[in-house]
Short mmCIF file of C-alpha atoms in Angstrom, two decimals:
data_model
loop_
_atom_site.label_atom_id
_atom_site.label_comp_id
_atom_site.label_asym_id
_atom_site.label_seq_id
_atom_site.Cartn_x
_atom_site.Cartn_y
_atom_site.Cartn_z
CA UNK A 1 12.54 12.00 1.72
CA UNK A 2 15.86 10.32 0.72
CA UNK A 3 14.65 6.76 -0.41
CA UNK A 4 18.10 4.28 -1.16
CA UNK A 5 16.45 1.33 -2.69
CA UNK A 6 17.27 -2.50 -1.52
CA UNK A 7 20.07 -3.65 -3.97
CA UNK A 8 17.86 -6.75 -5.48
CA UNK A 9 20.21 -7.57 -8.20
CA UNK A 10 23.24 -7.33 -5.43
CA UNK A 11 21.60 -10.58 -3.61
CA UNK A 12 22.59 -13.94 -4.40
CA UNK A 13 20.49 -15.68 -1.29
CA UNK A 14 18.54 -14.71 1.56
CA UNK A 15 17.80 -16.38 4.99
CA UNK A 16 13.78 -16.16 6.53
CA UNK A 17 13.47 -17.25 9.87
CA UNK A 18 9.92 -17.64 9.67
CA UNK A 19 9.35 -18.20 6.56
CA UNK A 20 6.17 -19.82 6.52
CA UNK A 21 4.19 -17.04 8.02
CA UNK A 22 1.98 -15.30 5.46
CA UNK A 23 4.32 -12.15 5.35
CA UNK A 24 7.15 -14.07 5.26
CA UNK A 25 6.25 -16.23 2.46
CA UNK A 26 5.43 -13.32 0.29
CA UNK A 27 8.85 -11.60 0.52
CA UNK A 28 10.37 -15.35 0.29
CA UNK A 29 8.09 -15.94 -3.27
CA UNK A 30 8.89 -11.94 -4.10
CA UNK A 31 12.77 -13.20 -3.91
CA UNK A 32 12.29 -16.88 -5.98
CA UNK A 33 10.49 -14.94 -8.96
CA UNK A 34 13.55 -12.87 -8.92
CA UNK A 35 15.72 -16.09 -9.22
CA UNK A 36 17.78 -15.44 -5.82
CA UNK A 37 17.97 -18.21 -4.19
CA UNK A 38 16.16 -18.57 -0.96
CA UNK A 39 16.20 -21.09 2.43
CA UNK A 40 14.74 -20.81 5.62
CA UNK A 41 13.42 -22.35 8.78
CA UNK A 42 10.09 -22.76 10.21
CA UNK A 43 8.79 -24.99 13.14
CA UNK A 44 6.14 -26.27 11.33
CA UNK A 45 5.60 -27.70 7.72
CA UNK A 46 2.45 -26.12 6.41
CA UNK A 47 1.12 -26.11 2.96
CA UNK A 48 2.66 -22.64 2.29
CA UNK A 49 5.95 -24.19 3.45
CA UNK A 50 5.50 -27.17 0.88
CA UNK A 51 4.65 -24.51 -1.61
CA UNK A 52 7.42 -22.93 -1.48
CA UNK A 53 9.73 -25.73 -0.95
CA UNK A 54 8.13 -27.09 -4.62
CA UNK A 55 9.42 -23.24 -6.13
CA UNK A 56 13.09 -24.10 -5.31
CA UNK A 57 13.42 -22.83 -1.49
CA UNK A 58 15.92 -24.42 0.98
CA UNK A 59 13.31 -24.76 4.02
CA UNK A 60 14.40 -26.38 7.85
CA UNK A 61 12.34 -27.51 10.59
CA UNK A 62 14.56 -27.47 13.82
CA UNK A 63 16.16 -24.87 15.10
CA UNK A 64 19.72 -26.20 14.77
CA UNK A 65 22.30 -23.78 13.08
CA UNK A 66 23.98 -27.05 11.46
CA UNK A 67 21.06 -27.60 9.02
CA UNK A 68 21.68 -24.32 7.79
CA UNK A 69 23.66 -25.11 4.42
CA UNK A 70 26.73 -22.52 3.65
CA UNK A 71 25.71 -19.78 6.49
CA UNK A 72 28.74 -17.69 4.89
CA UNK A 73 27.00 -17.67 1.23
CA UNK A 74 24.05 -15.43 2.94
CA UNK A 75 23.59 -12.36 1.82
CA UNK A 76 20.80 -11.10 3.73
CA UNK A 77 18.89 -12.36 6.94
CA UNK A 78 15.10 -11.31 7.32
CA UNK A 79 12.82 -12.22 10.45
CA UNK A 80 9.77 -11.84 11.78
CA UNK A 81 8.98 -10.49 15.10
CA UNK A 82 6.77 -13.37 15.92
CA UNK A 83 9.83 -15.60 16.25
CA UNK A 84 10.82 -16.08 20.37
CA UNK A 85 13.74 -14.09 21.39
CA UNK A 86 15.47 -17.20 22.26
CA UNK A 87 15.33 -19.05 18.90
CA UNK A 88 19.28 -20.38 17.78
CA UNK A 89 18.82 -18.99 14.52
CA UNK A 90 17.94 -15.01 15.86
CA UNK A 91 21.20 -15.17 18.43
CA UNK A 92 23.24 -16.12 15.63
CA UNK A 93 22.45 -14.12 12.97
CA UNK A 94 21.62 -10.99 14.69
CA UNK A 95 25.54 -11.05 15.59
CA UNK A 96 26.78 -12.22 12.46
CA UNK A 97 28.22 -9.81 9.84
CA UNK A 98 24.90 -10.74 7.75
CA UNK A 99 22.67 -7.58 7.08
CA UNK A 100 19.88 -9.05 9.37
CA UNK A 101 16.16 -7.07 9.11
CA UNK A 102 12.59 -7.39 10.08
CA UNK A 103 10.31 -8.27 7.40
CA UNK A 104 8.50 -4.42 7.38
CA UNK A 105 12.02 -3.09 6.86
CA UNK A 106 12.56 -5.31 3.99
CA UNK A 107 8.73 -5.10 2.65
CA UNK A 108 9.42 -1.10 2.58
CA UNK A 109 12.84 -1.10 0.93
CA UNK A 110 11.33 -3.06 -2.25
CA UNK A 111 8.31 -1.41 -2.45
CA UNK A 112 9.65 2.46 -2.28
CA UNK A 113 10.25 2.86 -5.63
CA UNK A 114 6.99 2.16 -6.12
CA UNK A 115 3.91 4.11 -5.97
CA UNK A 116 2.75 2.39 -2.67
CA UNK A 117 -1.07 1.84 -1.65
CA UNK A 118 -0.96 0.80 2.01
CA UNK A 119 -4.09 -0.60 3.83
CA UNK A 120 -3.88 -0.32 7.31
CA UNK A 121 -6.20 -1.35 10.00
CA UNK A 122 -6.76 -3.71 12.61
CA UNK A 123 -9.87 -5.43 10.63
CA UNK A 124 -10.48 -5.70 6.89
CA UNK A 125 -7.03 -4.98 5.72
CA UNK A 126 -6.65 -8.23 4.40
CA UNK A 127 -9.83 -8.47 2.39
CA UNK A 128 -9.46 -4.15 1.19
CA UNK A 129 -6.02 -4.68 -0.15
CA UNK A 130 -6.91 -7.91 -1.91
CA UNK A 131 -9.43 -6.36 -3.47
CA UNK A 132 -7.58 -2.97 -4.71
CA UNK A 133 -5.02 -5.28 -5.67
CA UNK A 134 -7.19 -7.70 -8.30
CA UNK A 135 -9.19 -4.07 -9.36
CA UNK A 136 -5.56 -3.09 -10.40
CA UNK A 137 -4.29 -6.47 -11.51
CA UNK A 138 -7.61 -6.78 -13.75
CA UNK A 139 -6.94 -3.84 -15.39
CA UNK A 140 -3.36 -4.05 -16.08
CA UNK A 141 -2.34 -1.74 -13.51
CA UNK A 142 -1.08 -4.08 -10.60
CA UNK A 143 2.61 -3.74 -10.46
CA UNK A 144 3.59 -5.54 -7.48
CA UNK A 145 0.86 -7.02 -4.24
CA UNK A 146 1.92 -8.52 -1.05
CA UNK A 147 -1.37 -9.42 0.84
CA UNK A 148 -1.96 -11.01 3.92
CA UNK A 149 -3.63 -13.73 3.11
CA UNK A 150 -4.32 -16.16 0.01
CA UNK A 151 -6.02 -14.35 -2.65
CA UNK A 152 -8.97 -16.65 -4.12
CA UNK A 153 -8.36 -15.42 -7.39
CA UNK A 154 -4.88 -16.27 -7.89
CA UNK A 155 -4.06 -18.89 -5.34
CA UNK A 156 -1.62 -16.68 -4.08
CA UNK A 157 -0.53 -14.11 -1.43
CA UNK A 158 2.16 -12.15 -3.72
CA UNK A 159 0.60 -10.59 -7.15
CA UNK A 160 3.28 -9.51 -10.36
CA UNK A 161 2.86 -7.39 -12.82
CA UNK A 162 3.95 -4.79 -15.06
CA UNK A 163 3.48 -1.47 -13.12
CA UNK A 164 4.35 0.68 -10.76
CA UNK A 165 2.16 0.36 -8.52
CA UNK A 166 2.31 -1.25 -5.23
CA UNK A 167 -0.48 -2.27 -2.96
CA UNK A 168 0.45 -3.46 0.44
CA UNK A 169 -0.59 -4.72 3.55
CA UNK A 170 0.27 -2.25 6.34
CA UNK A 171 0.66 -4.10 9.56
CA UNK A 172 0.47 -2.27 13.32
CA UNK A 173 1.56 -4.82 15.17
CA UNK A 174 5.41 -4.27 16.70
CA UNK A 175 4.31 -1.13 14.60
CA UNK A 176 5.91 -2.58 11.71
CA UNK A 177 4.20 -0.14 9.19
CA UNK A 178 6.45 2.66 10.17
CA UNK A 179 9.06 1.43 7.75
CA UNK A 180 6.68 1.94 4.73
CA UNK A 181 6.93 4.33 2.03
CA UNK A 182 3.17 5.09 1.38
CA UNK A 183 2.23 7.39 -1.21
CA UNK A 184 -1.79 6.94 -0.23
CA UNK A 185 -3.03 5.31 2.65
CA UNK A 186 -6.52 3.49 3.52
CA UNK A 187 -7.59 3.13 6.75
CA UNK A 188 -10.10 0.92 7.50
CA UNK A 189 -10.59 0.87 11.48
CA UNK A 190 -8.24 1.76 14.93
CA UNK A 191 -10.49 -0.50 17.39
CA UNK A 192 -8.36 -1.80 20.48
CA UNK A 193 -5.88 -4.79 19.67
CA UNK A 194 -2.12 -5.77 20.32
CA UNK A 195 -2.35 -3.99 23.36
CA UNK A 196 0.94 -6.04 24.32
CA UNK A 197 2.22 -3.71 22.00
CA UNK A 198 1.05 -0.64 22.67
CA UNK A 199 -0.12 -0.61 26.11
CA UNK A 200 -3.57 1.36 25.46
CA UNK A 201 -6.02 2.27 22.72
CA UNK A 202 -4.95 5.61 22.92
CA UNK A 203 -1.28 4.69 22.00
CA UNK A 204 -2.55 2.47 19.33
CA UNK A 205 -4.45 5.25 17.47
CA UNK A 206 -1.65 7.62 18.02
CA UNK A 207 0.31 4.34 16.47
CA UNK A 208 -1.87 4.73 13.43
CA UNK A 209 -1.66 9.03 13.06
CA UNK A 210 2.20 8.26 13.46
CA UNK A 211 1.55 6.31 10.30
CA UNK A 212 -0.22 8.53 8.45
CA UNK A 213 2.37 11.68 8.74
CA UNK A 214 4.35 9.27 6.57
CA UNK A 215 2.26 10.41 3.43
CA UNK A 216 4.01 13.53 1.73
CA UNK A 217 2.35 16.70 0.77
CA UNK A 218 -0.18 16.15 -2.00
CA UNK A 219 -0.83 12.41 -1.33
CA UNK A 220 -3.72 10.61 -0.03
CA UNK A 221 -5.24 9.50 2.90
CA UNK A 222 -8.36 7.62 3.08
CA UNK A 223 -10.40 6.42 6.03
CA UNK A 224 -13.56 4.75 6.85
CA UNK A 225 -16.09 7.51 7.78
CA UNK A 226 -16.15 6.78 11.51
CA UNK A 227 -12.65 7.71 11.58
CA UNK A 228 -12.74 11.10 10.44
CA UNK A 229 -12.71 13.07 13.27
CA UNK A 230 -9.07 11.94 13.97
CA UNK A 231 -7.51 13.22 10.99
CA UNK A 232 -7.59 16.01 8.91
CA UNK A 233 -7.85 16.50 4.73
CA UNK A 234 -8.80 12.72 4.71
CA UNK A 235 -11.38 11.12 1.63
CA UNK A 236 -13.95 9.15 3.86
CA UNK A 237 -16.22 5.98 2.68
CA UNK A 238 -18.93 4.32 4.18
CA UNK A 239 -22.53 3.81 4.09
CA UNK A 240 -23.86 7.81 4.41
CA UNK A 241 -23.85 10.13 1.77
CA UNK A 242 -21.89 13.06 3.54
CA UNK A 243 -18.73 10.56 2.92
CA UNK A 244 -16.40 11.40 0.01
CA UNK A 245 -17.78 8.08 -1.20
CA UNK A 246 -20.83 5.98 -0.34
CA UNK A 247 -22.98 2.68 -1.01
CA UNK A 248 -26.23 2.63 -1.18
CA UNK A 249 -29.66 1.30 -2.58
CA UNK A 250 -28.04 -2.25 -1.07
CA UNK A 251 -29.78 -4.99 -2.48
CA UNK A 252 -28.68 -9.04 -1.85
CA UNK A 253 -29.99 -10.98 -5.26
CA UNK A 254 -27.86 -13.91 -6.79
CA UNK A 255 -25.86 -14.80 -3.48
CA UNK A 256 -24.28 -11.07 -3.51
CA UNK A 257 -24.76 -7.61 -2.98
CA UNK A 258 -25.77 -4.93 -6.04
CA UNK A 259 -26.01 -1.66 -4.85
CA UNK A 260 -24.95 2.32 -6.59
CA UNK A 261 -22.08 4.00 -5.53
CA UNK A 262 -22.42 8.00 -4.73
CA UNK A 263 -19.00 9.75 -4.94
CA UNK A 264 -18.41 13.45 -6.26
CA UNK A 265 -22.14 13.98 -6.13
CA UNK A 266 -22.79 11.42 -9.15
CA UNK A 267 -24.72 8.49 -8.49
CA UNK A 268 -23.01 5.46 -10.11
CA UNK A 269 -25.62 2.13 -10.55
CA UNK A 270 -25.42 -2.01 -10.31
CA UNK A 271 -21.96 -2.56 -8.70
CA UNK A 272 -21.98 -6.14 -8.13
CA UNK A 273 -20.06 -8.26 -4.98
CA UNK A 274 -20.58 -11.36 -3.95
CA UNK A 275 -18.41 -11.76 -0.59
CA UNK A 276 -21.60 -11.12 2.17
CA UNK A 277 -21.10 -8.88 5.24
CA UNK A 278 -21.90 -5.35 4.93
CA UNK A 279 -18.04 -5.30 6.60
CA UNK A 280 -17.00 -6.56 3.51
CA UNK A 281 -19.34 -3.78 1.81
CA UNK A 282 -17.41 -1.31 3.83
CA UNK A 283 -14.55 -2.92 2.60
CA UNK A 284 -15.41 -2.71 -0.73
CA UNK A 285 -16.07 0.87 -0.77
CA UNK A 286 -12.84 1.47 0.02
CA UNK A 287 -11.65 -0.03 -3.01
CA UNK A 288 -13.96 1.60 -4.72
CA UNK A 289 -13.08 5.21 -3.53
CA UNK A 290 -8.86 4.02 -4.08
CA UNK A 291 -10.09 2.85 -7.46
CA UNK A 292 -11.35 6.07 -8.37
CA UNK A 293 -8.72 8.09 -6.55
CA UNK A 294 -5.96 6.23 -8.96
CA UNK A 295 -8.00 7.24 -11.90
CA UNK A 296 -10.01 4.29 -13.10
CA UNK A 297 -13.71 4.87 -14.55
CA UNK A 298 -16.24 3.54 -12.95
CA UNK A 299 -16.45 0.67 -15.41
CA UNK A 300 -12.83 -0.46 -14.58
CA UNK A 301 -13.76 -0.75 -11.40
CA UNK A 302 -17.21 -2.40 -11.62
CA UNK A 303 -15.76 -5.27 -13.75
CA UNK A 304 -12.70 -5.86 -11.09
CA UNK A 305 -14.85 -5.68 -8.32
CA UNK A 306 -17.79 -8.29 -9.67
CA UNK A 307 -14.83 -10.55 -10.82
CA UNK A 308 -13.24 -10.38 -7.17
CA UNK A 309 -14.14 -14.16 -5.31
CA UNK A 310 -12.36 -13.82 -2.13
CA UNK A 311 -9.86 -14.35 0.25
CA UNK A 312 -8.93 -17.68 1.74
CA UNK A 313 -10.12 -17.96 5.49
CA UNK A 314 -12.21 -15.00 4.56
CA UNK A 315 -16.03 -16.04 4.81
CA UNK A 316 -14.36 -19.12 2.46
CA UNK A 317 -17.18 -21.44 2.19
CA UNK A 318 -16.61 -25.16 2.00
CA UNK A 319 -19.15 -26.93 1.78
CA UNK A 320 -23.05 -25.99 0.78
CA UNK A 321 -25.53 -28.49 -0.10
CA UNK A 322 -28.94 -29.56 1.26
CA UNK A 323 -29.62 -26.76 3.48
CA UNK A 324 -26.07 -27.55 5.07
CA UNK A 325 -23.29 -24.76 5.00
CA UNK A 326 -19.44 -25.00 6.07
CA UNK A 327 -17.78 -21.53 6.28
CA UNK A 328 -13.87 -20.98 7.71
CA UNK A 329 -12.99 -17.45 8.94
CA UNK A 330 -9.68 -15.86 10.18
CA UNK A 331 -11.80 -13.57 12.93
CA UNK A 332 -10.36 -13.20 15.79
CA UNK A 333 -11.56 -10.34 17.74
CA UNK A 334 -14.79 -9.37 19.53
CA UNK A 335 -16.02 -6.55 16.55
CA UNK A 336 -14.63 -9.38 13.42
CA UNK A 337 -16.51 -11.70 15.25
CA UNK A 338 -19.89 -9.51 15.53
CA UNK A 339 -19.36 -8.61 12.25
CA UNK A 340 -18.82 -12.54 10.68
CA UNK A 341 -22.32 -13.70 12.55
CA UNK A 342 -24.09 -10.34 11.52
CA UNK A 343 -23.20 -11.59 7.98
CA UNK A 344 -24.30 -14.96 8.50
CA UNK A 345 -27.75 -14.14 9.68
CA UNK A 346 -28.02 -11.82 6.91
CA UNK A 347 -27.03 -14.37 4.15
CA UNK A 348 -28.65 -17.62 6.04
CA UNK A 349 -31.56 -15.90 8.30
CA UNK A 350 -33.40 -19.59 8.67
CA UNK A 351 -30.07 -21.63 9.59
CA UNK A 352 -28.67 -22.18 12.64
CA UNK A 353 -25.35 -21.02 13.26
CA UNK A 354 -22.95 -22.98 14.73
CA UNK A 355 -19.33 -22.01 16.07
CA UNK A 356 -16.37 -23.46 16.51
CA UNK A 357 -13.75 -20.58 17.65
CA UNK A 358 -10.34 -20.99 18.96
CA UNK A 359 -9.31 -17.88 20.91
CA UNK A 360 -5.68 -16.58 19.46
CA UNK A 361 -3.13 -15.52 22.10
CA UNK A 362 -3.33 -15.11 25.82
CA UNK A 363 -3.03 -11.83 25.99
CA UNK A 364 -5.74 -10.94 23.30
CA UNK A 365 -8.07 -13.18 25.38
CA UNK A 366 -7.43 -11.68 28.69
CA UNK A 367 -7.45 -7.90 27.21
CA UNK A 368 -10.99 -8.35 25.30
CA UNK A 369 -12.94 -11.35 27.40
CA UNK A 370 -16.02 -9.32 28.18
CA UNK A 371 -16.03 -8.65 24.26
CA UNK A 372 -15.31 -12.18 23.40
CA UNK A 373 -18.40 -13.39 25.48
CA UNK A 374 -20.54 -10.99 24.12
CA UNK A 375 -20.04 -11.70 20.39
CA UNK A 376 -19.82 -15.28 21.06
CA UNK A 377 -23.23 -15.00 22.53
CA UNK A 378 -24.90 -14.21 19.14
CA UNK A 379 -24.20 -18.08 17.86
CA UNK A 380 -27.00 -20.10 18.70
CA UNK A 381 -24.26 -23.09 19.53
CA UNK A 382 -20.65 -22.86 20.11
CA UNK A 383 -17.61 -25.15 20.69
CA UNK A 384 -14.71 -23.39 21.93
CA UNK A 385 -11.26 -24.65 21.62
CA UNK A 386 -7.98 -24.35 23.72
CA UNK A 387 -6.05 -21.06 23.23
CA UNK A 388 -3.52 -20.85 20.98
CA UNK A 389 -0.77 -19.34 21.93
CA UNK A 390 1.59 -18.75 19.48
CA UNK A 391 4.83 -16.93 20.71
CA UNK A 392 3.02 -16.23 24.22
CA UNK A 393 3.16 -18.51 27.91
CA UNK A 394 0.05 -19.38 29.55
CA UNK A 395 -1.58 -16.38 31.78
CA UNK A 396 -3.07 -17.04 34.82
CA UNK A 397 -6.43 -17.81 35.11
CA UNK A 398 -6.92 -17.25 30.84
CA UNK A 399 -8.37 -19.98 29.46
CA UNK A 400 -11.30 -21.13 27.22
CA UNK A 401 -12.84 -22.24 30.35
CA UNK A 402 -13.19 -19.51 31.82
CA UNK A 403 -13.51 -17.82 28.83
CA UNK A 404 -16.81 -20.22 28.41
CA UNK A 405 -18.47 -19.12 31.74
CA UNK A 406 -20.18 -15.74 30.97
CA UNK A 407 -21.18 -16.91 27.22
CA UNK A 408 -25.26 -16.29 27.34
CA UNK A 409 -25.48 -19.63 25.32
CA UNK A 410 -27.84 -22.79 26.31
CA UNK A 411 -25.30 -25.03 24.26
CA UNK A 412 -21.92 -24.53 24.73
CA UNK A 413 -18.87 -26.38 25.35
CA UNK A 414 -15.16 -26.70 25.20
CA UNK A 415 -13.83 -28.79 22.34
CA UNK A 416 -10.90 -30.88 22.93
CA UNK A 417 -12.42 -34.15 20.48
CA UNK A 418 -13.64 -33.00 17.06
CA UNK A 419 -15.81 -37.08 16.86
CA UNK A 420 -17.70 -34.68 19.90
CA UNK A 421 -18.24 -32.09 17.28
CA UNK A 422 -19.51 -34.49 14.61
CA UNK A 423 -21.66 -36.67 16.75
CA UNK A 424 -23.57 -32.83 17.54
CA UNK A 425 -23.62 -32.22 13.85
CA UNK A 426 -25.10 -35.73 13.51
CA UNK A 427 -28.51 -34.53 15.17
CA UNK A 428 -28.98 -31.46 12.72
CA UNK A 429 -30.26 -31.02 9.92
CA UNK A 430 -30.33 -26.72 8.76
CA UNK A 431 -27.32 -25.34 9.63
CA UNK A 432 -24.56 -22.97 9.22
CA UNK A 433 -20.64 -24.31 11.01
CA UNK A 434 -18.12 -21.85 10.93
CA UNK A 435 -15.15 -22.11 12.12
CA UNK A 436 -13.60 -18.85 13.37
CA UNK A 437 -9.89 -17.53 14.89
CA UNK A 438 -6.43 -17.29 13.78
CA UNK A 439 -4.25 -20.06 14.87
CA UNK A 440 -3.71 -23.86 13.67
CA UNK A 441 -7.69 -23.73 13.82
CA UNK A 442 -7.86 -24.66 9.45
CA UNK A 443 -6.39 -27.92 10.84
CA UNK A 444 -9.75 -29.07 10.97
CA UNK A 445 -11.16 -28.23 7.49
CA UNK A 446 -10.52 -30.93 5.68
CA UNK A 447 -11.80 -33.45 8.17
CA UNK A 448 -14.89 -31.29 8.21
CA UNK A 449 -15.22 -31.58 4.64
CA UNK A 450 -14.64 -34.91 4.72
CA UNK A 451 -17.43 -35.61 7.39
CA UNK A 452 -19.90 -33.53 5.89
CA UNK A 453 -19.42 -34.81 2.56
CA UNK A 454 -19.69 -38.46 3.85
CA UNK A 455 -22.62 -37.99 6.25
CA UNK A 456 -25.02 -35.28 4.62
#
């Protein structure tokens, strides 16, 4: 495979429309550490857009090409897909002279000289590739990260060091992992999502095997055991011992999970991991199984893993005191959902568990509503907010209130006043809030904080 690496050194400043998407904003830091300068536009000023604005880029807030310092000193455009097709910005550029890429074609041209660890899936790719990537940063081996979300550990969503490795987040949607140059690949699940994409499930997993014929002979591919039977020469992990790899002898002491790892018929004891969910055990054993595939001992990988705290919007947990807990979580479809409240009961079996979840995208919310009002139906109370739509238009007859109607839940309500959340709060007194989904919903965090911290 002929593999011409992006000219880095070549690039005196590049453009993100989007910048302050958590993709984006990797590439953009990825660019400032290299000392090219950087500017960009997004509609909304967010603390990732501050951060980056305090590292030295350029960052707009309208769409108006005249805010856009010295166009002609550009030497590369990048963009996400999640940007409307009639933004000012994407008209102009895309028929400009300016090389002018997605953000998957740019994430694969730096990271092919690498040796690249992609984590694909549509759950738990965030949390699996965070974690390989600290394993490998904590032992010196990390090379270059770009995760998709805020890694606990290091405040940060891009991770630098020495090394050529490369661990990455391998995205499906507007199958943007096709431009990728993985030399192993994790797969942690193919269930049904960004059907606006692809139409059907089966064209999603067919998506996914498209993927996978990018690995070369000799390297690779490693899937979560119910996966197996659609691929071929794959490792497996999971929870049963015919896997390549498996957990087991799970116990929960110390607000975490120690258990012994089983893999090449040797029984490895006390792992330690303190982010609950056995999804996030299934997540871990991934790790564990590309840990040992790259040639750490299990000791390397023990101490990475026990010293791994999280992923921001990942089970984060806010607030806990006095039998009251505050947990945020990026879930935002039917199984993530099932899963996060599975966890919950598992870690807080007396509490109640309250939910606030704001549904992400019309189209999701349509495509999976049955699924949506079943998992919902496993809170014990939930306040569900307006849609968010992101780059979508309203849908006819999609809303939360409909949406609401088929929930088997006593107490349940649209939100549209958080002071109606907090007076409910008010008349509790053992409870678990979480607030789930993947839009502007961490809006509300601090004011949660801020309540609980004043009123319990």
């Amino acid at each position: 495979m002929r593999r011409e690496v992006l000219n880095i050194d070549s690039l005196n400043r590049v453009h993100f429309i989007g910048i302050g998407g958590i993709g984006m904003s990797a590439l953009a830091k990825f660019f400032l550490f290299r000392n090219i300068e950087v500017s960009g536009y997004d509609k909304v000023c967010s603390s990732i857009t501050k951060s980056l604005s305090k590292d030295g880029a350029n960052i707009i807030y309208e769409d108006d090409l005249s805010l856009i310092k010295s166009k002609d000193e550009i030497d590369l455009v990048v963009y996400t897909p999640a940007i409307p097709s009639d933004n000012r910005q994407l008209d102009y550029f895309s028929s400009s002279r300016i090389p002018f890429h997605k953000r998957a074609y740019i994430l694969g041209q730096i990271t092919k000289s690498y040796h690249t660890i992609a984590v694909a899936g549509t759950h738990g790719k965030t949390t699996t590739s965070s974690i390989i990537a600290h394993i490998l940063q904590y032992n010196k081996l990390g090379g270059v990260s770009f995760l998709g979300g805020i890694s606990t550990n290091y405040n940060s969503n891009i991770l630098l060091q020495d090394g050529n490795n490369a661990v990455v987040e391998a995205d499906e949607y507007d199958r943007s992992f096709l431009k990728l140059f993985p030399n192993m690949i994790l797969l942690t699940s193919m269930d049904p999502d960004h059907l606006d994409i692809y139409g059907d499930n089966q064209s999603l997993i067919e998506g996914f095997k498209l993927f996978t014929a990018l690995l070369e002979n000799k390297n690779k591919l490693i899937v979560q055991e119910d996966l197996n039977s659609h691929f071929n020469d794959c490792l497996t992990y999971g929870f049963h011992k015919n896997s390549s790899l498996s957990i087991q002898h799970i116990r929960i002491q110390k607000g975490g999970y120690f258990f012994d790892v089983l893999y090449n018929d040797k029984l490895y004891s006390d792992f330690e991991f303190y982010l609950p969910g056995k999804y996030n055990l299934l997540n871990a054993a991934g790790a564990i199984l590309c840990g040992f595939e790259m040639g750490l001992d299990a000791q390397q990988i023990k101490s990475g893993l026990a010293s791994f705290s999280g992923v921001k919007r990942r089970f984060e947990v806010h607030y806990d005191k006095n039998d009251i807990v505050y947990i945020d979580d990026y879930a935002h479809h039917p199984k993530e959902i099932t899963a996060l409240v599975n966890g919950l009961r598992d870690f807080y079996p007396k509490h109640k568990i309250i939910g606030v979840f704001q549904p992400h995208l019309y189209s999701r919310t349509r495509d999976f509503m049955h699924g949506f009002q079943e998992a919902l139906s496993l809170l014990d109370q939930l306040f569900l907010m307006p849609i968010y739509p992101a780059r979508e238009k309203p849908i006819k007859d999609v809303s939360s209130e409909n949406l609401l109607i088929d929930i088997a839940l006593e107490s349940k309500s649209v939100l549209n006043n958080e002071d109606d959340l907090f007076l409910s709060l008010k008349q509790e007194n053992k409870f678990v809030l979480v607030t789930i989904g993947a839009g502007d919903i961490d809006l509300l965090i601090n004011p949660i904080k801020t309540f609980l911290h004043e009123n319990f």
